[in-house]
mmCIF file of C-alpha atoms in Angstrom:
data_model
loop_
_atom_site.group_PDB
_atom_site.id
_atom_site.type_symbol
_atom_site.label_atom_id
_atom_site.label_comp_id
_atom_site.label_asym_id
_atom_site.label_seq_id
_atom_site.Cartn_x
_atom_site.Cartn_y
_atom_site.Cartn_z
ATOM 1 C CA UNK J 239 -55.446 60.752 -0.664
ATOM 2 C CA UNK J 240 -53.543 62.721 1.861
ATOM 3 C CA UNK J 241 -50.955 61.226 3.650
ATOM 4 C CA UNK J 242 -49.524 62.778 7.353
ATOM 5 C CA UNK J 243 -45.659 63.198 7.395
ATOM 6 C CA UNK J 244 -43.912 60.988 9.954
ATOM 7 C CA UNK J 245 -43.396 62.699 13.162
ATOM 8 C CA UNK J 246 -39.385 62.530 14.703
ATOM 9 C CA UNK J 247 -40.527 59.338 16.842
ATOM 10 C CA UNK J 248 -41.979 57.326 14.172
ATOM 11 C CA UNK J 249 -38.954 58.142 11.851
ATOM 12 C CA UNK J 250 -36.460 56.859 14.365
ATOM 13 C CA UNK J 251 -38.722 53.850 14.856
ATOM 14 C CA UNK J 252 -38.783 53.220 11.156
ATOM 15 C CA UNK J 253 -35.129 53.823 10.788
ATOM 16 C CA UNK J 254 -34.138 51.269 13.556
ATOM 17 C CA UNK J 255 -36.465 48.598 12.010
ATOM 18 C CA UNK J 256 -35.017 49.238 8.593
ATOM 19 C CA UNK J 257 -31.254 49.114 10.089
ATOM 20 C CA UNK J 258 -32.423 45.877 11.818
ATOM 21 C CA UNK J 259 -33.803 44.329 8.486
ATOM 22 C CA UNK J 260 -30.457 45.128 6.832
ATOM 23 C CA UNK J 261 -28.340 43.869 9.401
ATOM 24 C CA UNK J 262 -30.318 40.635 9.400
ATOM 25 C CA UNK J 263 -30.118 40.461 5.592
ATOM 26 C CA UNK J 264 -26.406 40.884 5.743
ATOM 27 C CA UNK J 265 -25.774 38.389 8.484
ATOM 28 C CA UNK J 266 -27.843 35.853 6.805
ATOM 29 C CA UNK J 267 -26.351 36.714 3.218
ATOM 30 C CA UNK J 268 -23.062 35.120 3.950
ATOM 31 C CA UNK J 269 -22.000 31.998 5.634
ATOM 32 C CA UNK J 270 -18.245 31.007 6.468
ATOM 33 C CA UNK J 271 -16.449 27.714 7.395
ATOM 34 C CA UNK J 272 -12.928 27.469 8.784
ATOM 35 C CA UNK J 273 -10.782 24.430 9.310
ATOM 36 C CA UNK J 274 -7.182 23.203 9.777
ATOM 37 C CA UNK J 275 -6.143 19.912 8.222
ATOM 38 C CA UNK J 276 -5.777 17.160 9.332
ATOM 39 C CA UNK J 277 -9.121 17.151 11.407
ATOM 40 C CA UNK J 278 -8.879 14.786 14.407
ATOM 41 C CA UNK J 279 -11.466 15.691 16.953
ATOM 42 C CA UNK J 280 -13.676 12.652 18.001
ATOM 43 C CA UNK J 281 -11.908 10.353 15.541
ATOM 44 C CA UNK J 282 -10.255 6.982 16.892
ATOM 45 C CA UNK J 283 -6.729 7.895 18.262
ATOM 46 C CA UNK J 284 -5.429 5.133 15.931
ATOM 47 C CA UNK J 285 -6.583 7.050 13.222
ATOM 48 C CA UNK J 286 -8.618 6.610 9.810
ATOM 49 C CA UNK J 287 -7.667 5.940 6.389
ATOM 50 C CA UNK J 288 -9.472 6.333 3.139
ATOM 51 C CA UNK J 289 -11.768 8.782 4.726
ATOM 52 C CA UNK J 290 -15.182 9.226 3.004
ATOM 53 C CA UNK J 291 -17.411 12.277 4.037
ATOM 54 C CA UNK J 292 -21.213 12.729 2.992
ATOM 55 C CA UNK J 293 -23.967 14.562 4.151
ATOM 56 C CA UNK J 294 -27.298 12.757 5.060
ATOM 57 C CA UNK J 295 -30.395 13.668 7.215
ATOM 58 C CA UNK J 296 -28.997 17.157 8.081
ATOM 59 C CA UNK J 297 -25.585 15.987 9.542
ATOM 60 C CA UNK J 298 -22.232 15.099 8.173
ATOM 61 C CA UNK J 299 -21.182 11.491 8.264
ATOM 62 C CA UNK J 300 -17.597 9.950 7.979
ATOM 63 C CA UNK J 301 -16.341 6.619 7.511
ATOM 64 C CA UNK J 302 -12.912 4.848 6.516
ATOM 65 C CA UNK J 303 -10.417 2.392 7.144
ATOM 66 C CA UNK J 304 -10.353 1.809 10.872
ATOM 67 C CA UNK J 305 -7.281 0.884 12.991
ATOM 68 C CA UNK J 306 -5.217 -1.406 12.948
ATOM 69 C CA UNK J 307 -4.417 -0.421 9.367
ATOM 70 C CA UNK J 308 -1.679 -2.912 8.700
ATOM 71 C CA UNK J 309 -0.835 -6.216 9.804
ATOM 72 C CA UNK J 310 -2.955 -9.344 8.748
ATOM 73 C CA UNK J 311 -5.843 -7.403 9.351
ATOM 74 C CA UNK J 312 -7.910 -9.746 11.633
ATOM 75 C CA UNK J 313 -7.770 -7.284 14.465
ATOM 76 C CA UNK J 314 -9.784 -4.810 12.373
ATOM 77 C CA UNK J 315 -13.337 -4.219 14.142
ATOM 78 C CA UNK J 316 -15.068 -3.555 11.048
ATOM 79 C CA UNK J 317 -16.808 -0.482 9.275
ATOM 80 C CA UNK J 318 -16.770 2.600 11.953
ATOM 81 C CA UNK J 319 -19.229 5.380 11.085
ATOM 82 C CA UNK J 320 -18.957 8.724 12.585
ATOM 83 C CA UNK J 321 -21.498 11.775 12.750
ATOM 84 C CA UNK J 322 -21.016 15.598 13.099
ATOM 85 C CA UNK J 323 -22.961 18.833 13.139
ATOM 86 C CA UNK J 324 -19.958 20.906 11.926
ATOM 87 C CA UNK J 325 -17.705 18.527 10.095
ATOM 88 C CA UNK J 326 -14.862 19.362 12.730
ATOM 89 C CA UNK J 327 -16.017 17.487 15.866
ATOM 90 C CA UNK J 328 -16.851 14.431 15.126
ATOM 91 C CA UNK J 329 -18.613 11.359 17.370
ATOM 92 C CA UNK J 330 -18.547 7.703 16.519
ATOM 93 C CA UNK J 331 -22.186 6.062 16.029
ATOM 94 C CA UNK J 332 -20.550 2.604 16.227
ATOM 95 C CA UNK J 333 -19.780 -0.289 13.841
ATOM 96 C CA UNK J 334 -22.389 -0.732 11.063
ATOM 97 C CA UNK J 335 -20.552 -3.734 9.745
ATOM 98 C CA UNK J 336 -19.008 -5.713 12.360
ATOM 99 C CA UNK J 337 -16.171 -8.284 11.793
ATOM 100 C CA UNK J 338 -17.892 -11.579 12.213
ATOM 101 C CA UNK J 339 -14.924 -13.776 13.066
ATOM 102 C CA UNK J 340 -14.318 -17.140 11.630
ATOM 103 C CA UNK J 341 -17.583 -17.748 10.241
ATOM 104 C CA UNK J 342 -17.520 -15.434 7.014
ATOM 105 C CA UNK J 343 -15.439 -14.625 4.258
ATOM 106 C CA UNK J 344 -15.067 -11.065 5.523
ATOM 107 C CA UNK J 345 -12.878 -11.215 8.514
ATOM 108 C CA UNK J 346 -9.628 -9.304 7.487
ATOM 109 C CA UNK J 347 -8.981 -5.508 6.893
ATOM 110 C CA UNK J 348 -12.484 -3.944 5.963
ATOM 111 C CA UNK J 349 -10.528 -1.222 4.092
ATOM 112 C CA UNK J 350 -11.854 1.545 2.213
ATOM 113 C CA UNK J 351 -15.548 1.531 3.215
ATOM 114 C CA UNK J 352 -17.935 4.126 1.586
ATOM 115 C CA UNK J 353 -21.598 4.965 1.584
ATOM 116 C CA UNK J 354 -23.897 5.738 -1.061
ATOM 117 C CA UNK J 355 -27.543 6.909 -0.884
ATOM 118 C CA UNK J 356 -29.245 5.428 -3.964
ATOM 119 C CA UNK J 357 -32.717 5.248 -4.677
ATOM 120 C CA UNK J 358 -33.490 5.899 -1.054
ATOM 121 C CA UNK J 359 -31.483 3.177 0.706
ATOM 122 C CA UNK J 360 -27.923 3.272 1.921
ATOM 123 C CA UNK J 361 -25.429 0.927 0.413
ATOM 124 C CA UNK J 362 -22.157 0.557 2.250
ATOM 125 C CA UNK J 363 -18.944 -0.926 0.164
ATOM 126 C CA UNK J 364 -15.958 -2.533 2.125
ATOM 127 C CA UNK J 365 -13.032 -4.610 1.144
ATOM 128 C CA UNK J 366 -11.958 -7.798 3.026
ATOM 129 C CA UNK J 367 -10.449 -11.280 2.849
ATOM 130 C CA UNK J 368 -10.241 -14.334 4.728
ATOM 131 C CA UNK J 369 -8.023 -17.327 3.920
ATOM 132 C CA UNK J 370 -7.221 -17.885 7.645
ATOM 133 C CA UNK J 371 -10.618 -19.737 8.099
ATOM 134 C CA UNK J 372 -10.593 -21.734 5.066
ATOM 135 C CA UNK J 373 -12.375 -19.153 2.674
ATOM 136 C CA UNK J 374 -10.787 -19.027 -0.559
ATOM 137 C CA UNK J 375 -11.172 -15.375 -0.693
ATOM 138 C CA UNK J 376 -8.246 -12.960 -1.464
ATOM 139 C CA UNK J 377 -9.033 -9.398 -1.340
ATOM 140 C CA UNK J 378 -12.540 -8.990 -2.397
ATOM 141 C CA UNK J 379 -15.498 -6.493 -1.956
ATOM 142 C CA UNK J 380 -19.005 -6.902 -0.585
ATOM 143 C CA UNK J 381 -22.043 -4.562 0.074
ATOM 144 C CA UNK J 382 -24.344 -3.988 2.932
ATOM 145 C CA UNK J 383 -27.465 -2.160 2.736
ATOM 146 C CA UNK J 384 -29.876 -0.044 5.148
ATOM 147 C CA UNK J 385 -32.997 1.886 5.281
ATOM 148 C CA UNK J 386 -31.537 4.456 7.312
ATOM 149 C CA UNK J 387 -27.677 6.063 7.374
ATOM 150 C CA UNK J 388 -26.982 5.023 10.894
ATOM 151 C CA UNK J 389 -28.285 1.577 10.195
ATOM 152 C CA UNK J 390 -28.668 -1.310 10.959
ATOM 153 C CA UNK J 391 -27.036 -2.743 7.975
ATOM 154 C CA UNK J 392 -27.529 -6.151 6.446
ATOM 155 C CA UNK J 393 -24.726 -7.634 4.545
ATOM 156 C CA UNK J 394 -26.204 -8.594 0.866
ATOM 157 C CA UNK J 395 -22.774 -10.359 -0.025
ATOM 158 C CA UNK J 396 -22.948 -12.522 3.124
ATOM 159 C CA UNK J 397 -22.238 -15.884 1.431
ATOM 160 C CA UNK J 398 -19.655 -14.619 -1.195
ATOM 161 C CA UNK J 399 -18.230 -11.219 -2.156
ATOM 162 C CA UNK J 400 -19.294 -9.408 -5.265
ATOM 163 C CA UNK J 401 -16.173 -9.406 -6.754
ATOM 164 C CA UNK J 402 -12.299 -9.930 -6.323
ATOM 165 C CA UNK J 403 -10.854 -6.530 -6.023
ATOM 166 C CA UNK J 404 -10.224 -3.555 -3.704
ATOM 167 C CA UNK J 405 -11.590 -0.149 -2.873
ATOM 168 C CA UNK J 406 -15.258 -0.268 -4.561
ATOM 169 C CA UNK J 407 -17.330 2.557 -4.988
ATOM 170 C CA UNK J 408 -20.706 3.382 -6.404
ATOM 171 C CA UNK J 409 -22.161 5.887 -8.809
ATOM 172 C CA UNK J 410 -25.667 6.403 -9.657
ATOM 173 C CA UNK J 411 -25.925 8.177 -13.276
ATOM 174 C CA UNK J 412 -28.715 10.644 -14.170
ATOM 175 C CA UNK J 413 -30.185 7.804 -16.006
ATOM 176 C CA UNK J 414 -30.868 5.765 -13.127
ATOM 177 C CA UNK J 415 -28.024 3.348 -14.105
ATOM 178 C CA UNK J 416 -25.799 2.182 -11.118
ATOM 179 C CA UNK J 417 -22.155 1.769 -11.794
ATOM 180 C CA UNK J 418 -19.426 0.154 -9.580
ATOM 181 C CA UNK J 419 -15.708 0.927 -9.967
ATOM 182 C CA UNK J 420 -12.857 -1.124 -8.082
ATOM 183 C CA UNK J 421 -9.041 -1.608 -8.553
ATOM 184 C CA UNK J 422 -6.956 -4.737 -8.074
ATOM 185 C CA UNK J 423 -8.389 -7.078 -10.569
ATOM 186 C CA UNK J 424 -10.069 -7.049 -14.058
ATOM 187 C CA UNK J 425 -10.959 -10.030 -16.576
ATOM 188 C CA UNK J 426 -7.837 -9.124 -18.489
ATOM 189 C CA UNK J 427 -5.696 -8.932 -15.655
ATOM 190 C CA UNK J 428 -7.140 -10.936 -12.259
ATOM 191 C CA UNK J 429 -3.963 -10.168 -10.208
ATOM 192 C CA UNK J 430 -3.386 -6.669 -11.755
ATOM 193 C CA UNK J 431 -3.250 -3.294 -10.274
ATOM 194 C CA UNK J 432 -5.627 -1.935 -12.561
ATOM 195 C CA UNK J 433 -9.085 0.199 -12.636
ATOM 196 C CA UNK J 434 -12.125 -1.679 -13.279
ATOM 197 C CA UNK J 435 -15.697 -0.514 -13.993
ATOM 198 C CA UNK J 436 -19.100 -2.583 -14.606
ATOM 199 C CA UNK J 437 -22.730 -1.622 -14.223
ATOM 200 C CA UNK J 438 -24.310 -3.323 -11.104
ATOM 201 C CA UNK J 439 -27.825 -4.477 -10.340
ATOM 202 C CA UNK J 440 -28.181 -3.926 -6.604
ATOM 203 C CA UNK J 441 -30.936 -6.232 -6.237
ATOM 204 C CA UNK J 442 -29.094 -9.429 -7.543
ATOM 205 C CA UNK J 443 -25.347 -7.951 -7.072
ATOM 206 C CA UNK J 444 -25.159 -9.034 -10.763
ATOM 207 C CA UNK J 445 -22.200 -7.040 -12.810
ATOM 208 C CA UNK J 446 -22.513 -6.489 -16.486
ATOM 209 C CA UNK J 447 -20.061 -5.141 -18.964
ATOM 210 C CA UNK J 448 -17.255 -5.335 -16.812
ATOM 211 C CA UNK J 449 -14.067 -3.949 -18.128
ATOM 212 C CA UNK J 450 -10.837 -2.608 -17.451
ATOM 213 C CA UNK J 451 -10.393 1.205 -17.970
ATOM 214 C CA UNK J 452 -6.753 1.890 -17.249
ATOM 215 C CA UNK J 453 -3.572 0.739 -15.285
ATOM 216 C CA UNK J 454 -0.721 2.449 -14.094
ATOM 217 C CA UNK J 455 1.910 3.912 -16.265
ATOM 218 C CA UNK J 456 -0.401 4.389 -19.526
ATOM 219 C CA UNK J 457 2.477 5.532 -21.592
ATOM 220 C CA UNK J 458 1.562 9.128 -21.351
ATOM 221 C CA UNK J 459 4.500 11.317 -20.865
ATOM 222 C CA UNK J 460 2.984 13.316 -17.859
ATOM 223 C CA UNK J 461 2.058 10.235 -15.952
ATOM 224 C CA UNK J 462 4.587 7.733 -16.504
ATOM 225 C CA UNK J 463 6.563 7.572 -13.506
ATOM 226 C CA UNK J 464 3.933 8.436 -10.799
ATOM 227 C CA UNK J 465 1.412 5.603 -11.226
ATOM 228 C CA UNK J 466 3.239 2.918 -13.217
ATOM 229 C CA UNK J 467 3.495 0.725 -10.083
ATOM 230 C CA UNK J 468 -0.319 0.324 -9.958
ATOM 231 C CA UNK J 469 -3.658 2.643 -9.313
ATOM 232 C CA UNK J 470 -6.274 2.213 -6.461
ATOM 233 C CA UNK J 471 -8.975 4.551 -4.521
ATOM 234 C CA UNK J 472 -11.453 5.361 -7.197
ATOM 235 C CA UNK J 473 -13.579 8.243 -6.900
ATOM 236 C CA UNK J 474 -16.209 8.461 -9.598
ATOM 237 C CA UNK J 475 -18.581 11.574 -9.980
ATOM 238 C CA UNK J 476 -19.682 13.848 -12.689
ATOM 239 C CA UNK J 477 -19.619 17.496 -13.201
ATOM 240 C CA UNK J 478 -21.536 19.113 -16.094
ATOM 241 C CA UNK J 479 -20.924 16.760 -19.171
ATOM 242 C CA UNK J 480 -17.588 15.110 -17.945
ATOM 243 C CA UNK J 481 -17.209 12.034 -15.778
ATOM 244 C CA UNK J 482 -14.039 12.214 -13.535
ATOM 245 C CA UNK J 483 -12.361 9.452 -11.998
ATOM 246 C CA UNK J 484 -10.147 10.334 -9.474
ATOM 247 C CA UNK J 485 -7.468 7.558 -8.379
ATOM 248 C CA UNK J 486 -4.350 7.090 -5.933
ATOM 249 C CA UNK J 487 -0.914 5.472 -6.507
ATOM 250 C CA UNK J 488 2.152 4.715 -4.418
ATOM 251 C CA UNK J 489 5.137 4.846 -6.907
ATOM 252 C CA UNK J 490 6.715 7.861 -5.384
ATOM 253 C CA UNK J 491 4.873 7.938 -1.956
ATOM 254 C CA UNK J 492 1.209 8.592 -2.290
ATOM 255 C CA UNK J 493 -0.374 10.766 -4.808
ATOM 256 C CA UNK J 494 -3.841 11.408 -6.746
ATOM 257 C CA UNK J 495 -4.533 11.745 -10.288
ATOM 258 C CA UNK J 496 -7.556 12.033 -12.427
ATOM 259 C CA UNK J 497 -8.941 10.356 -15.697
ATOM 260 C CA UNK J 498 -12.082 11.651 -17.516
ATOM 261 C CA UNK J 499 -14.575 10.629 -20.184
ATOM 262 C CA UNK J 500 -17.778 12.066 -21.757
ATOM 263 C CA UNK J 501 -19.251 8.436 -21.869
ATOM 264 C CA UNK J 502 -18.963 5.999 -19.139
ATOM 265 C CA UNK J 503 -18.779 3.344 -21.821
ATOM 266 C CA UNK J 504 -16.062 4.979 -23.587
ATOM 267 C CA UNK J 505 -12.220 5.034 -22.695
ATOM 268 C CA UNK J 506 -11.141 7.185 -19.896
ATOM 269 C CA UNK J 507 -7.910 9.544 -20.301
ATOM 270 C CA UNK J 508 -5.770 10.407 -17.893
ATOM 271 C CA UNK J 509 -4.986 14.260 -17.252
ATOM 272 C CA UNK J 510 -1.796 16.087 -18.473
ATOM 273 C CA UNK J 511 -2.029 17.707 -14.978
ATOM 274 C CA UNK J 512 -1.589 14.561 -12.786
ATOM 275 C CA UNK J 513 -0.522 13.944 -9.966
ATOM 276 C CA UNK J 514 -2.964 16.756 -8.644
ATOM 277 C CA UNK J 515 -1.749 16.654 -4.980
ATOM 278 C CA UNK J 516 -0.185 14.141 -2.491
ATOM 279 C CA UNK J 517 3.042 13.361 -0.916
ATOM 280 C CA UNK J 518 6.184 11.967 -1.846
ATOM 281 C CA UNK J 519 9.200 10.035 -0.055
ATOM 282 C CA UNK J 520 12.658 9.838 -0.443
ATOM 283 C CA UNK J 521 12.680 6.405 0.411
ATOM 284 C CA UNK J 522 10.551 5.415 -2.638
ATOM 285 C CA UNK J 523 11.677 8.322 -5.078
ATOM 286 C CA UNK J 524 15.129 9.816 -5.165
ATOM 287 C CA UNK J 525 14.094 13.076 -6.442
ATOM 288 C CA UNK J 526 11.104 13.023 -4.150
ATOM 289 C CA UNK J 527 9.921 16.640 -2.643
ATOM 290 C CA UNK J 528 8.967 15.928 1.075
ATOM 291 C CA UNK J 529 6.509 18.674 2.440
ATOM 292 C CA UNK J 530 4.442 18.649 5.464
ATOM 293 C CA UNK J 531 2.533 15.060 4.568
ATOM 294 C CA UNK J 532 4.282 11.963 4.706
ATOM 295 C CA UNK J 533 1.156 10.213 3.571
ATOM 296 C CA UNK J 534 -1.792 11.802 1.587
ATOM 297 C CA UNK J 535 -4.410 10.635 -0.680
ATOM 298 C CA UNK J 536 -6.994 7.924 -1.586
ATOM 299 C CA UNK J 537 -9.704 10.632 -1.827
ATOM 300 C CA UNK J 538 -13.681 10.752 -2.240
ATOM 301 C CA UNK J 539 -15.906 13.493 -3.484
ATOM 302 C CA UNK J 540 -18.624 15.264 -1.838
ATOM 303 C CA UNK J 541 -20.765 18.466 -1.892
ATOM 304 C CA UNK J 542 -19.039 20.885 0.683
ATOM 305 C CA UNK J 543 -20.842 23.397 3.037
ATOM 306 C CA UNK J 544 -20.347 26.046 0.318
ATOM 307 C CA UNK J 545 -22.226 24.043 -2.343
ATOM 308 C CA UNK J 546 -19.290 23.337 -4.363
ATOM 309 C CA UNK J 547 -17.467 19.926 -4.947
ATOM 310 C CA UNK J 548 -14.737 19.099 -2.232
ATOM 311 C CA UNK J 549 -12.697 15.995 -1.612
ATOM 312 C CA UNK J 550 -12.015 14.075 1.564
ATOM 313 C CA UNK J 551 -8.988 11.850 2.005
ATOM 314 C CA UNK J 552 -6.609 10.758 4.803
ATOM 315 C CA UNK J 553 -3.286 12.801 5.743
ATOM 316 C CA UNK J 554 -0.500 11.807 7.799
ATOM 317 C CA UNK J 555 1.785 14.712 9.162
ATOM 318 C CA UNK J 556 5.554 14.517 8.551
ATOM 319 C CA UNK J 557 7.048 13.694 12.015
ATOM 320 C CA UNK J 558 5.539 14.159 15.349
ATOM 321 C CA UNK J 559 4.079 10.854 15.608
ATOM 322 C CA UNK J 560 0.422 11.785 14.243
ATOM 323 C CA UNK J 561 -1.404 8.927 12.764
ATOM 324 C CA UNK J 562 -3.429 9.362 9.519
ATOM 325 C CA UNK J 563 -6.470 11.593 10.052
ATOM 326 C CA UNK J 564 -9.077 13.296 8.120
ATOM 327 C CA UNK J 565 -8.255 16.012 5.246
ATOM 328 C CA UNK J 566 -10.823 18.045 3.417
ATOM 329 C CA UNK J 567 -10.237 20.771 0.512
ATOM 330 C CA UNK J 568 -12.489 22.279 -2.159
ATOM 331 C CA UNK J 569 -11.508 21.047 -5.755
ATOM 332 C CA UNK J 570 -10.411 23.439 -8.276
ATOM 333 C CA UNK J 571 -11.694 23.375 -11.846
ATOM 334 C CA UNK J 572 -10.348 25.351 -14.946
ATOM 335 C CA UNK J 573 -12.973 26.987 -17.212
ATOM 336 C CA UNK J 574 -13.133 24.199 -19.459
ATOM 337 C CA UNK J 575 -13.649 21.812 -16.433
ATOM 338 C CA UNK J 576 -10.369 20.267 -15.979
ATOM 339 C CA UNK J 577 -9.368 19.484 -12.419
ATOM 340 C CA UNK J 578 -6.446 21.815 -11.313
ATOM 341 C CA UNK J 579 -3.556 20.754 -9.240
ATOM 342 C CA UNK J 580 -4.112 21.734 -5.471
ATOM 343 C CA UNK J 581 -2.310 22.381 -2.425
ATOM 344 C CA UNK J 582 -3.325 20.879 0.835
ATOM 345 C CA UNK J 583 -1.923 23.210 3.423
ATOM 346 C CA UNK J 584 -1.568 22.322 6.935
ATOM 347 C CA UNK J 585 -2.774 25.489 8.406
ATOM 348 C CA UNK J 586 -5.941 27.796 9.016
ATOM 349 C CA UNK J 587 -8.234 28.217 6.092
ATOM 350 C CA UNK J 588 -11.565 29.792 5.694
ATOM 351 C CA UNK J 589 -14.320 30.021 2.900
ATOM 352 C CA UNK J 590 -17.317 32.210 2.695
ATOM 353 C CA UNK J 591 -20.358 31.987 0.423
ATOM 354 C CA UNK J 592 -23.519 33.908 -0.115
ATOM 355 C CA UNK J 593 -26.226 32.004 1.458
ATOM 356 C CA UNK J 594 -28.536 32.411 -1.638
ATOM 357 C CA UNK J 595 -25.977 30.509 -3.686
ATOM 358 C CA UNK J 596 -26.571 27.303 -1.738
ATOM 359 C CA UNK J 597 -30.040 25.440 -1.757
ATOM 360 C CA UNK J 598 -29.544 24.174 1.786
ATOM 361 C CA UNK J 599 -26.784 26.157 3.421
ATOM 362 C CA UNK J 600 -25.157 24.495 6.316
ATOM 363 C CA UNK J 601 -25.101 26.317 9.725
ATOM 364 C CA UNK J 602 -22.504 26.479 11.826
ATOM 365 C CA UNK J 603 -21.855 27.590 15.313
ATOM 366 C CA UNK J 604 -19.110 29.773 16.179
ATOM 367 C CA UNK J 605 -16.216 28.628 17.988
ATOM 368 C CA UNK J 606 -12.684 29.205 18.481
ATOM 369 C CA UNK J 607 -9.916 27.599 16.258
ATOM 370 C CA UNK J 608 -6.636 25.869 17.559
ATOM 371 C CA UNK J 609 -3.958 24.513 15.818
ATOM 372 C CA UNK J 610 -2.306 21.070 16.731
ATOM 373 C CA UNK J 611 0.083 22.829 19.213
ATOM 374 C CA UNK J 612 -3.202 24.227 20.997
ATOM 375 C CA UNK J 613 -2.567 27.726 19.912
ATOM 376 C CA UNK J 614 -5.560 29.817 19.078
ATOM 377 C CA UNK J 615 -5.683 30.852 15.609
ATOM 378 C CA UNK J 616 -9.166 32.328 14.851
ATOM 379 C CA UNK J 617 -12.656 32.784 16.191
ATOM 380 C CA UNK J 618 -14.671 34.039 13.275
ATOM 381 C CA UNK J 619 -15.977 30.785 11.991
ATOM 382 C CA UNK J 620 -16.227 27.262 13.139
ATOM 383 C CA UNK J 621 -12.802 25.648 13.887
ATOM 384 C CA UNK J 622 -10.923 22.721 15.295
ATOM 385 C CA UNK J 623 -10.420 22.013 18.967
ATOM 386 C CA UNK J 624 -7.686 19.218 19.604
ATOM 387 C CA UNK J 625 -8.557 18.159 23.098
ATOM 388 C CA UNK J 626 -5.732 15.251 23.176
ATOM 389 C CA UNK J 627 -3.070 17.472 20.982
ATOM 390 C CA UNK J 628 -0.318 17.220 23.573
ATOM 391 C CA UNK J 629 -0.187 13.385 22.990
ATOM 392 C CA UNK J 630 0.857 14.028 19.538
ATOM 393 C CA UNK J 631 3.399 16.894 20.001
ATOM 394 C CA UNK J 632 7.063 16.336 20.769
#
């Protein structure tokens, strides 16, 4: 078969089409995301502690301990939920678990809520108490459930908490078993600051195999001195064949470490690299190294925009009157799967990745990036715009 050669006009058209295809391929081949910690846009001006980020229905969601954070806790309105399309600018969905007032055991604090999608339903854990109104309930945790991430949620533990303790988190293993981990109480130490784990039946809320897995100051040379006062804020996840339990302690300020195991029924071992990140205060530790953060910790783990594991936590900058706000950062692992120590900078950061490497890549619109002083620092990826930054700058 004979083919006629392309004339000059046709060649130009073909070259133009090829150039366009190449350009589109390059544009689609790489995505980017930029941010500045802490992230504040759209979050209640009183701040948010114990920040928990997750992805659902093509959007980002955020919850955590709402203000007021301290005091007797009876003024806390309940569990707030935020929604975002870019993980930077947030909008409040509303209260998914409301403070019921004097009628229920859960009327104070609403600390450290989390939302886990398990078997097609959304389970919200929250931590409360209510001795004021005649309920013999010290700090304990309960569960609410919804068919949709934004609710409505029904409190399953309406009449009584699931267990005494605090900072409950849920984890569904590969075999379908669901585990709960929490701090502040165990069968051996009902008043102790220890980490506890059990299997949980989400239909009956029954806990089985409850056991203490570690406390503060285990005797490990590398960890004694930073977590001996107690442990809290468990974040349980699996990567490869290793289960990781990240946790916080307040001995020297607020810092985060990790313990690992290859079987949830076996003992956990604290990492020699602990603490991995956090803040220190000279008011708590004479040899403290005080950096940008006066408070940094209580993290959770989620899959980030690049498909890698990230952590979210709260961070409060030192000075300037800023409240605690959302902090996010990619986790770092060694070749043998050990979590590495991390720096959490207060500056412009950016990650890039190949679109093909992420099964469902996030799409971010381009926007200018500003620091807390309102100075523009970038425009090549999504960033942070603080509309009320002047309120917090001296």
